[in-house]
GROMACS .gro file of C-alpha atoms in nm:
model
  423
    1MET     CA    1   7.472   7.519   8.774
    2THR     CA    2   7.496   7.839   8.978
    3LYS     CA    3   7.284   8.120   8.834
    4ALA     CA    4   7.435   8.455   8.741
    5PRO     CA    5   7.400   8.696   9.034
    6MET     CA    6   7.149   8.979   8.993
    7THR     CA    7   7.434   9.230   8.999
    8LEU     CA    8   7.556   9.120   8.654
    9SER     CA    9   7.466   9.342   8.358
   10PRO     CA   10   7.315   9.169   8.050
   11GLU     CA   11   7.649   9.170   7.867
   12GLN     CA   12   7.826   9.034   8.176
   13ALA     CA   13   7.565   8.758   8.207
   14ASP     CA   14   7.628   8.665   7.841
   15ALA     CA   15   8.003   8.666   7.906
   16LEU     CA   16   7.958   8.438   8.209
   17GLU     CA   17   7.765   8.189   7.997
   18LEU     CA   18   8.051   8.192   7.745
   19LEU     CA   19   8.301   8.130   8.027
   20ARG     CA   20   8.090   7.831   8.133
   21SER     CA   21   8.076   7.695   7.776
   22GLY     CA   22   8.404   7.503   7.783
   23GLU     CA   23   8.548   7.708   7.495
   24ASN     CA   24   8.875   7.901   7.487
   25VAL     CA   25   8.774   8.259   7.572
   26PHE     CA   26   8.928   8.606   7.547
   27LEU     CA   27   8.745   8.835   7.792
   28THR     CA   28   8.825   9.199   7.727
   29GLY     CA   29   8.686   9.550   7.769
   30GLY     CA   30   8.795   9.892   7.885
   31ALA     CA   31   8.875   9.991   8.242
   32GLY     CA   32   8.576   9.968   8.474
   33SER     CA   33   8.384   9.724   8.253
   34GLY     CA   34   8.384   9.456   8.525
   35LYS     CA   35   8.628   9.196   8.390
   36SER     CA   36   8.778   9.117   8.733
   37PHE     CA   37   8.436   9.108   8.898
   38LEU     CA   38   8.313   8.863   8.635
   39ILE     CA   39   8.614   8.633   8.671
   40ARG     CA   40   8.565   8.630   9.051
   41GLN     CA   41   8.205   8.519   8.995
   42PHE     CA   42   8.315   8.246   8.753
   43MET     CA   43   8.590   8.120   8.982
   44LYS     CA   44   8.336   8.049   9.257
   45GLU     CA   45   8.218   7.762   9.038
   46LEU     CA   46   8.565   7.621   8.968
   47ASP     CA   47   8.809   7.386   9.131
   48THR     CA   48   9.116   7.610   9.119
   49LYS     CA   49   9.339   7.302   9.142
   50GLU     CA   50   9.208   7.192   8.803
   51MET     CA   51   9.182   7.543   8.658
   52PRO     CA   52   9.418   7.784   8.837
   53ILE     CA   53   9.433   8.159   8.778
   54LEU     CA   54   9.771   8.280   8.657
   55ALA     CA   55   9.902   8.636   8.688
   56SER     CA   56  10.142   8.822   8.463
   57THR     CA   57  10.368   8.938   8.749
   58GLY     CA   58  10.470   8.820   9.095
   59ALA     CA   59  10.301   9.120   9.259
   60ALA     CA   60   9.972   9.046   9.083
   61ALA     CA   61   9.997   8.677   9.174
   62VAL     CA   62  10.031   8.758   9.545
   63LEU     CA   63   9.722   8.981   9.530
   64LEU     CA   64   9.522   8.728   9.329
   65GLY     CA   65   9.620   8.439   9.552
   66GLY     CA   66   9.749   8.262   9.243
   67ARG     CA   67  10.064   8.174   9.054
   68THR     CA   68  10.252   8.350   8.780
   69PHE     CA   69  10.217   8.245   8.418
   70HIS     CA   70  10.595   8.200   8.389
   71SER     CA   71  10.623   7.976   8.696
   72PHE     CA   72  10.321   7.759   8.608
   73PHE     CA   73  10.459   7.690   8.258
   74GLY     CA   74  10.818   7.650   8.383
   75LEU     CA   75  10.951   7.941   8.175
   76GLY     CA   76  11.167   8.109   8.440
   77ILE     CA   77  11.329   8.419   8.292
   78MET     CA   78  11.348   8.248   7.951
   79GLU     CA   79  11.727   8.250   7.967
   80GLY     CA   80  11.891   8.153   7.639
   81GLY     CA   81  11.584   8.226   7.427
   82PRO     CA   82  11.278   8.022   7.320
   83ASP     CA   83  11.450   7.698   7.217
   84ALA     CA   84  11.665   7.672   7.529
   85THR     CA   85  11.364   7.756   7.749
   86PHE     CA   86  11.150   7.491   7.579
   87GLN     CA   87  11.419   7.222   7.608
   88ARG     CA   88  11.483   7.300   7.974
   89ALA     CA   89  11.113   7.299   8.065
   90SER     CA   90  11.042   6.982   7.860
   91ASN     CA   91  11.274   6.788   8.091
   92ASP     CA   92  11.086   6.901   8.402
   93LYS     CA   93  10.876   6.597   8.499
   94ARG     CA   94  10.669   6.790   8.753
   95LEU     CA   95  10.583   7.049   8.489
   96MET     CA   96  10.481   6.782   8.237
   97SER     CA   97  10.263   6.614   8.499
   98ARG     CA   98  10.107   6.949   8.600
   99LEU     CA   99  10.016   7.032   8.239
  100ARG     CA  100   9.873   6.683   8.180
  101ASN     CA  101   9.652   6.697   8.487
  102ALA     CA  102   9.519   7.052   8.452
  103GLU     CA  103   9.179   7.107   8.292
  104GLY     CA  104   9.274   7.459   8.190
  105VAL     CA  105   9.408   7.794   8.309
  106ILE     CA  106   9.284   8.151   8.343
  107ILE     CA  107   9.550   8.405   8.244
  108ASP     CA  108   9.486   8.748   8.400
  109GLU     CA  109   9.630   9.074   8.259
  110ILE     CA  110   9.708   8.897   7.933
  111SER     CA  111   9.833   9.225   7.781
  112MET     CA  112  10.152   9.193   7.987
  113ILE     CA  113  10.239   8.841   7.866
  114PRO     CA  114  10.486   8.853   7.571
  115GLY     CA  115  10.392   8.660   7.258
  116GLN     CA  116  10.711   8.454   7.280
  117ALA     CA  117  10.616   8.335   7.630
  118LEU     CA  118  10.267   8.238   7.508
  119MET     CA  119  10.419   8.044   7.216
  120ILE     CA  120  10.655   7.841   7.437
  121ALA     CA  121  10.379   7.771   7.690
  122GLU     CA  122  10.152   7.632   7.417
  123ALA     CA  123  10.431   7.411   7.278
  124LEU     CA  124  10.497   7.275   7.629
  125ALA     CA  125  10.127   7.199   7.682
  126GLN     CA  126  10.122   7.008   7.352
  127ARG     CA  127  10.435   6.815   7.452
  128ALA     CA  128  10.302   6.726   7.797
  129ARG     CA  129   9.960   6.618   7.669
  130GLU     CA  130  10.102   6.444   7.360
  131SER     CA  131   9.853   6.624   7.137
  132LYS     CA  132   9.876   6.863   6.843
  133LEU     CA  133   9.547   7.026   6.938
  134PRO     CA  134   9.584   7.394   7.037
  135TRP     CA  135   9.740   7.387   7.385
  136GLY     CA  136   9.720   7.007   7.368
  137GLY     CA  137   9.351   7.037   7.456
  138LEU     CA  138   9.418   7.248   7.769
  139ARG     CA  139   9.141   7.507   7.807
  140ILE     CA  140   9.265   7.867   7.800
  141ILE     CA  141   9.077   8.172   7.928
  142THR     CA  142   9.259   8.503   7.880
  143VAL     CA  143   9.148   8.825   8.050
  144GLY     CA  144   9.268   9.179   7.998
  145ASP     CA  145   9.282   9.498   7.795
  146PHE     CA  146   9.564   9.552   7.547
  147ALA     CA  147   9.494   9.928   7.560
  148GLN     CA  148   9.623   9.937   7.918
  149LEU     CA  149   9.960   9.796   8.029
  150PRO     CA  150  10.195   9.655   7.761
  151PRO     CA  151  10.426   9.351   7.783
  152VAL     CA  152  10.776   9.407   7.914
  153THR     CA  153  10.999   9.400   7.606
  154GLN     CA  154  11.374   9.439   7.647
  155THR     CA  155  11.451   9.558   7.294
  156GLY     CA  156  11.275   9.619   6.967
  157ALA     CA  157  10.901   9.623   6.899
  158ARG     CA  158  10.655   9.530   7.171
  159ASP     CA  159  10.589   9.157   7.167
  160TRP     CA  160  10.209   9.168   7.195
  161CYS     CA  161  10.082   8.814   7.232
  162PHE     CA  162   9.793   8.870   6.987
  163LEU     CA  163  10.057   8.910   6.711
  164ASN     CA  164  10.189   8.559   6.771
  165PRO     CA  165  10.038   8.280   6.552
  166VAL     CA  166   9.945   8.093   6.873
  167TRP     CA  167   9.678   8.357   6.946
  168GLU     CA  168   9.491   8.278   6.623
  169GLN     CA  169   9.546   7.904   6.664
  170SER     CA  170   9.394   7.912   7.013
  171GLY     CA  171   9.050   7.978   6.862
  172PHE     CA  172   8.940   8.224   7.129
  173GLN     CA  173   8.571   8.309   7.154
  174ASN     CA  174   8.577   8.684   7.215
  175SER     CA  175   8.369   8.855   7.480
  176VAL     CA  176   8.398   9.234   7.472
  177LEU     CA  177   8.249   9.418   7.770
  178SER     CA  178   8.156   9.762   7.641
  179HIS     CA  179   7.965   9.916   7.931
  180ASN     CA  180   8.167  10.109   8.191
  181GLN     CA  181   8.032  10.010   8.534
  182ARG     CA  182   8.238  10.278   8.709
  183VAL     CA  183   8.152  10.599   8.520
  184SER     CA  184   7.806  10.734   8.432
  185ASP     CA  185   7.905  11.079   8.294
  186ASN     CA  186   7.870  11.059   7.914
  187LEU     CA  187   8.125  11.331   7.834
  188PHE     CA  188   8.386  11.168   8.058
  189LEU     CA  189   8.314  10.833   7.892
  190ASP     CA  190   8.376  10.995   7.553
  191ILE     CA  191   8.704  11.145   7.676
  192LEU     CA  192   8.816  10.808   7.814
  193SER     CA  193   8.735  10.650   7.477
  194ASP     CA  194   8.943  10.914   7.295
  195VAL     CA  195   9.241  10.863   7.527
  196ARG     CA  196   9.208  10.483   7.503
  197HIS     CA  197   9.234  10.519   7.125
  198GLY     CA  198   9.534  10.754   7.154
  199LEU     CA  199   9.338  11.053   7.025
  200ALA     CA  200   9.404  11.405   7.157
  201THR     CA  201   9.076  11.527   7.003
  202GLU     CA  202   8.954  11.882   7.039
  203ARG     CA  203   8.702  11.776   7.304
  204ALA     CA  204   8.974  11.583   7.491
  205ARG     CA  205   9.209  11.884   7.479
  206ASP     CA  206   8.937  12.117   7.607
  207PHE     CA  207   8.840  11.872   7.880
  208LEU     CA  208   9.198  11.814   7.999
  209ASN     CA  209   9.281  12.187   7.987
  210GLU     CA  210   8.976  12.259   8.205
  211HIS     CA  211   9.113  12.024   8.471
  212VAL     CA  212   9.466  12.168   8.488
  213GLN     CA  213   9.539  12.350   8.814
  214ASP     CA  214   9.822  12.440   9.048
  215HIS     CA  215   9.913  12.150   9.273
  216ASP     CA  216   9.743  12.181   9.613
  217GLU     CA  217   9.955  11.946   9.821
  218ASP     CA  218   9.703  11.958  10.106
  219HIS     CA  219   9.417  11.827   9.894
  220PRO     CA  220   9.326  11.471  10.005
  221GLY     CA  221   9.317  11.319   9.654
  222THR     CA  222   9.563  11.043   9.565
  223ARG     CA  223   9.862  11.140   9.349
  224LEU     CA  224   9.948  10.908   9.063
  225PHE     CA  225  10.309  10.911   8.945
  226GLY     CA  226  10.473  10.737   8.653
  227ARG     CA  227  10.769  10.635   8.868
  228LYS     CA  228  10.779  10.457   9.207
  229LEU     CA  229  11.047  10.685   9.356
  230TYR     CA  230  10.828  10.997   9.323
  231ALA     CA  231  10.531  10.822   9.484
  232GLU     CA  232  10.740  10.706   9.781
  233LYS     CA  233  10.889  11.054   9.832
  234PHE     CA  234  10.549  11.222   9.834
  235ASN     CA  235  10.405  10.967  10.081
  236GLN     CA  236  10.699  11.020  10.316
  237LYS     CA  237  10.673  11.399  10.291
  238LYS     CA  238  10.302  11.400  10.380
  239LEU     CA  239  10.352  11.155  10.669
  240GLU     CA  240  10.624  11.375  10.816
  241GLU     CA  241  10.389  11.675  10.813
  242LEU     CA  242  10.163  11.509  11.073
  243ALA     CA  243  10.251  11.597  11.433
  244GLU     CA  244  10.145  11.255  11.566
  245GLU     CA  245  10.390  10.984  11.672
  246GLU     CA  246  10.499  10.730  11.413
  247VAL     CA  247  10.380  10.371  11.464
  248THR     CA  248  10.582  10.101  11.289
  249ILE     CA  249  10.416   9.765  11.226
  250ASP     CA  250  10.657   9.494  11.113
  251SER     CA  251  10.541   9.250  10.851
  252ILE     CA  252  10.568   8.890  10.977
  253TYR     CA  253  10.715   8.645  10.726
  254PHE     CA  254  10.701   8.266  10.711
  255GLY     CA  255  10.888   8.040  10.471
  256SER     CA  256  11.238   7.977  10.342
  257GLU     CA  257  11.485   8.265  10.324
  258LYS     CA  258  11.494   8.247   9.944
  259HIS     CA  259  11.116   8.265   9.905
  260ILE     CA  260  11.076   8.533  10.170
  261GLU     CA  261  11.319   8.746   9.972
  262ILE     CA  262  11.105   8.705   9.659
  263LEU     CA  263  10.788   8.780   9.857
  264MET     CA  264  10.939   9.099   9.998
  265LYS     CA  265  10.976   9.227   9.641
  266SER     CA  266  10.636   9.115   9.515
  267ALA     CA  267  10.399   9.156   9.812
  268PRO     CA  268  10.186   9.473   9.806
  269VAL     CA  269  10.271   9.545  10.170
  270PRO     CA  270  10.604   9.691  10.283
  271VAL     CA  271  10.850   9.518  10.518
  272LYS     CA  272  10.758   9.785  10.775
  273LEU     CA  273  10.423   9.964  10.759
  274VAL     CA  274  10.472  10.312  10.906
  275LEU     CA  275  10.155  10.501  11.002
  276LYS     CA  276  10.039  10.790  11.218
  277LEU     CA  277   9.700  10.878  11.359
  278GLY     CA  278   9.527  11.092  11.100
  279CYS     CA  279   9.730  10.965  10.804
  280ARG     CA  280   9.557  10.879  10.479
  281VAL     CA  281   9.555  10.512  10.381
  282MET     CA  282   9.421  10.300  10.098
  283PHE     CA  283   9.301   9.939  10.112
  284LEU     CA  284   9.495   9.695   9.893
  285GLN     CA  285   9.236   9.425   9.846
  286ASN     CA  286   8.862   9.358   9.835
  287ASP     CA  287   8.711   9.272  10.171
  288PRO     CA  288   8.514   8.942  10.177
  289GLN     CA  289   8.261   9.118  10.404
  290LYS     CA  290   8.234   9.401  10.146
  291ARG     CA  291   8.330   9.677  10.392
  292TRP     CA  292   8.586   9.808  10.143
  293VAL     CA  293   8.728   9.739   9.800
  294ASN     CA  294   9.074   9.769   9.648
  295GLY     CA  295   9.128  10.147   9.634
  296THR     CA  296   8.896  10.249   9.922
  297ARG     CA  297   9.060  10.535  10.112
  298GLY     CA  298   9.022  10.699  10.448
  299TYR     CA  299   9.197  10.829  10.760
  300VAL     CA  300   9.347  10.624  11.043
  301THR     CA  301   9.158  10.700  11.366
  302ASP     CA  302   9.303  10.432  11.595
  303ILE     CA  303   9.598  10.192  11.594
  304SER     CA  304   9.635   9.887  11.816
  305ALA     CA  305   9.847   9.574  11.795
  306ASP     CA  306   9.588   9.369  11.610
  307LYS     CA  307   9.344   9.622  11.465
  308ILE     CA  308   9.354   9.952  11.278
  309THR     CA  309   9.042  10.169  11.266
  310ILE     CA  310   8.987  10.369  10.948
  311LYS     CA  311   8.725  10.636  10.885
  312LYS     CA  312   8.642  10.580  10.520
  313ASP     CA  313   8.601  10.886  10.297
  314ASN     CA  314   8.229  10.968  10.295
  315GLY     CA  315   8.162  10.651  10.490
  316ARG     CA  316   8.165  10.472  10.822
  317GLU     CA  317   8.448  10.370  11.048
  318VAL     CA  318   8.573  10.017  10.991
  319GLN     CA  319   8.827   9.799  11.169
  320ALA     CA  320   9.090   9.621  10.961
  321ASP     CA  321   9.257   9.302  11.081
  322LYS     CA  322   9.588   9.168  10.960
  323VAL     CA  323   9.565   8.936  10.661
  324SER     CA  324   9.799   8.692  10.494
  325PHE     CA  325   9.952   8.739  10.149
  326ALA     CA  326  10.111   8.425  10.006
  327LEU     CA  327  10.366   8.333   9.743
  328GLN     CA  328  10.285   8.005   9.570
  329ASP     CA  329  10.515   7.781   9.373
  330ALA     CA  330  10.425   7.639   9.033
  331GLU     CA  331  10.230   7.353   9.196
  332GLY     CA  332  10.019   7.591   9.404
  333ASN     CA  333  10.200   7.519   9.732
  334VAL     CA  334  10.256   7.817   9.961
  335MET     CA  335  10.632   7.878   9.975
  336ALA     CA  336  10.625   8.197  10.181
  337SER     CA  337  10.362   8.417  10.339
  338VAL     CA  338  10.347   8.756  10.505
  339ILE     CA  339  10.101   8.882  10.764
  340GLN     CA  340  10.025   9.252  10.762
  341PHE     CA  341   9.736   9.498  10.748
  342PRO     CA  342   9.605   9.532  10.387
  343LEU     CA  343   9.687   9.902  10.388
  344THR     CA  344   9.929  10.145  10.228
  345LEU     CA  345   9.974  10.521  10.253
  346ALA     CA  346   9.729  10.682  10.013
  347TYR     CA  347   9.887  11.016   9.940
  348ALA     CA  348  10.052  10.874   9.628
  349THR     CA  349  10.098  10.557   9.425
  350THR     CA  350  10.219  10.468   9.077
  351ILE     CA  351   9.993  10.453   8.773
  352HIS     CA  352  10.096  10.090   8.733
  353LYS     CA  353   9.997   9.996   9.090
  354SER     CA  354   9.670  10.188   9.065
  355GLN     CA  355   9.536   9.948   8.802
  356GLY     CA  356   9.228   9.777   8.941
  357ALA     CA  357   9.163  10.051   9.197
  358THR     CA  358   8.866  10.290   9.189
  359LEU     CA  359   8.928  10.648   9.306
  360ASP     CA  360   8.703  10.947   9.377
  361ASP     CA  361   8.984  11.204   9.354
  362LEU     CA  362   9.323  11.200   9.190
  363TRP     CA  363   9.605  11.437   9.105
  364CYS     CA  364   9.826  11.345   8.813
  365ASP     CA  365  10.084  11.500   8.584
  366LEU     CA  366  10.029  11.369   8.232
  367SER     CA  367  10.311  11.579   8.085
  368ALA     CA  368  10.584  11.322   8.029
  369LEU     CA  369  10.446  10.967   8.016
  370TRP     CA  370  10.625  10.714   7.800
  371GLU     CA  371  10.421  10.391   7.806
  372PRO     CA  372  10.121  10.318   7.583
  373GLY     CA  373   9.807  10.309   7.797
  374HIS     CA  374   9.959  10.496   8.093
  375ALA     CA  375   9.738  10.805   8.052
  376TYR     CA  376   9.430  10.589   8.000
  377VAL     CA  377   9.499  10.378   8.311
  378ALA     CA  378   9.542  10.695   8.519
  379LEU     CA  379   9.226  10.873   8.401
  380SER     CA  380   9.009  10.561   8.408
  381ARG     CA  381   9.063  10.508   8.783
  382LEU     CA  382   8.803  10.780   8.848
  383ARG     CA  383   8.432  10.738   8.908
  384SER     CA  384   8.368  11.095   8.795
  385ALA     CA  385   8.549  11.375   8.613
  386GLN     CA  386   8.478  11.598   8.914
  387GLY     CA  387   8.762  11.422   9.096
  388LEU     CA  388   9.023  11.492   8.827
  389HIS     CA  389   9.303  11.738   8.906
  390LEU     CA  390   9.576  11.766   8.643
  391ILE     CA  391   9.906  11.929   8.730
  392GLY     CA  392   9.981  11.927   8.357
  393TRP     CA  393   9.936  11.723   8.041
  394SER     CA  394  10.081  11.682   7.693
  395PRO     CA  395   9.933  11.530   7.375
  396ARG     CA  396  10.258  11.327   7.355
  397SER     CA  397  10.152  11.137   7.670
  398ILE     CA  398   9.833  11.007   7.508
  399ILE     CA  399   9.989  10.701   7.349
  400VAL     CA  400   9.846  10.384   7.204
  401ASP     CA  401  10.028  10.124   6.997
  402PRO     CA  402   9.877  10.125   6.641
  403LYS     CA  403   9.889   9.744   6.649
  404VAL     CA  404   9.654   9.746   6.948
  405LEU     CA  405   9.411   9.976   6.765
  406ASP     CA  406   9.419   9.747   6.463
  407PHE     CA  407   9.360   9.440   6.682
  408TYR     CA  408   9.049   9.589   6.843
  409LYS     CA  409   8.913   9.712   6.508
  410ARG     CA  410   8.938   9.357   6.375
  411LEU     CA  411   8.775   9.227   6.693
  412GLU     CA  412   8.483   9.469   6.648
  413LYS     CA  413   8.432   9.349   6.290
  414VAL     CA  414   8.423   8.986   6.408
  415GLN     CA  415   8.171   9.079   6.682
  416VAL     CA  416   7.944   9.260   6.431
  417LYS     CA  417   7.968   8.969   6.186
  418GLU     CA  418   7.882   8.715   6.457
  419SER     CA  419   7.587   8.921   6.588
  420THR     CA  420   7.439   8.975   6.240
  421SER     CA  421   7.472   8.604   6.160
  422TYR     CA  422   7.219   8.531   6.435
  423LEU     CA  423   6.960   8.774   6.290
   0.00000   0.00000   0.00000
């Protein structure tokens, strides 16, 4: 058995042992607690054919190099409701075979999976494996933070998957990572905790007010917007301000027309990457050679056909090669791929797309957010409060679903009970 790397904290090492235990596991913790890092370590020991990683969205699947939860379990868009979806998927022989042969699955960003989808998936696993055991005996590892991004719900109350009876029936062993690996400033950690719990406390108000300032559009920090349109407009505006010549790098696609079309919508890279010398860019993925991570930013210093040179903020110059992003079908076969540099303009991005990134500086307007967890996701991107620049904020933007608060309170009680039982 591979030993836990020295870089794991004690609680991460305990979590890794739980992941290795063969149990159904729910791995959770606030932003920056190292959930993704831990899962990457665990996956090095796995055969991903037997235990694939599933993403909540197509965009996340492309970045993970995995499949979506909905495609793996044959759910599609769940047209016609749960019963119709179950009947349709039950008749899919390839799906039934896939679920019989899998050892288990890892579901990333579980907070974005609706409870109804989880319920149908479990019923399908039981059908395929001809077993009334939870998930028909399929091992389930769920990863995520319900205090961040919620499930997409068309109407009515949010369909959190922990509210569905299947969650309880799954018998998850809970692993809660409590230590923030990203932030060391105690006051900022307290503020992040307040915002995560939806509390506009006096200390949070004072802290946020201290960081409000007039927008300096020339400041190099990344802007986080609630909506994609605003991010795109700001990126374009800043690019146009540079006197250098535009260089357009076309993304190269392989695959069927239908799958290329899907990939164009879900890949993190644009159809045409437009850069200029001196423009600010951000890396979109972790580099295997550890020269950069998702969220590393810098300036473009040279552009050639097959390499782009970037001077990292407070760091060395590095050369980026083109990489491949792939769209997989439910079986794990690559249906379409795109080759492009793993870069995007870094003047602005959306709060949603910033999840997983670590930033040193950001500008954000927290005046009119509407999603639970949005404000927390934005603030928790930062390593330090020194990099926070608020154009404005409102207590109404600090939102958490009371059901999420209740869920984590119950989880804490279970954790305390389990820890005291060993004493």
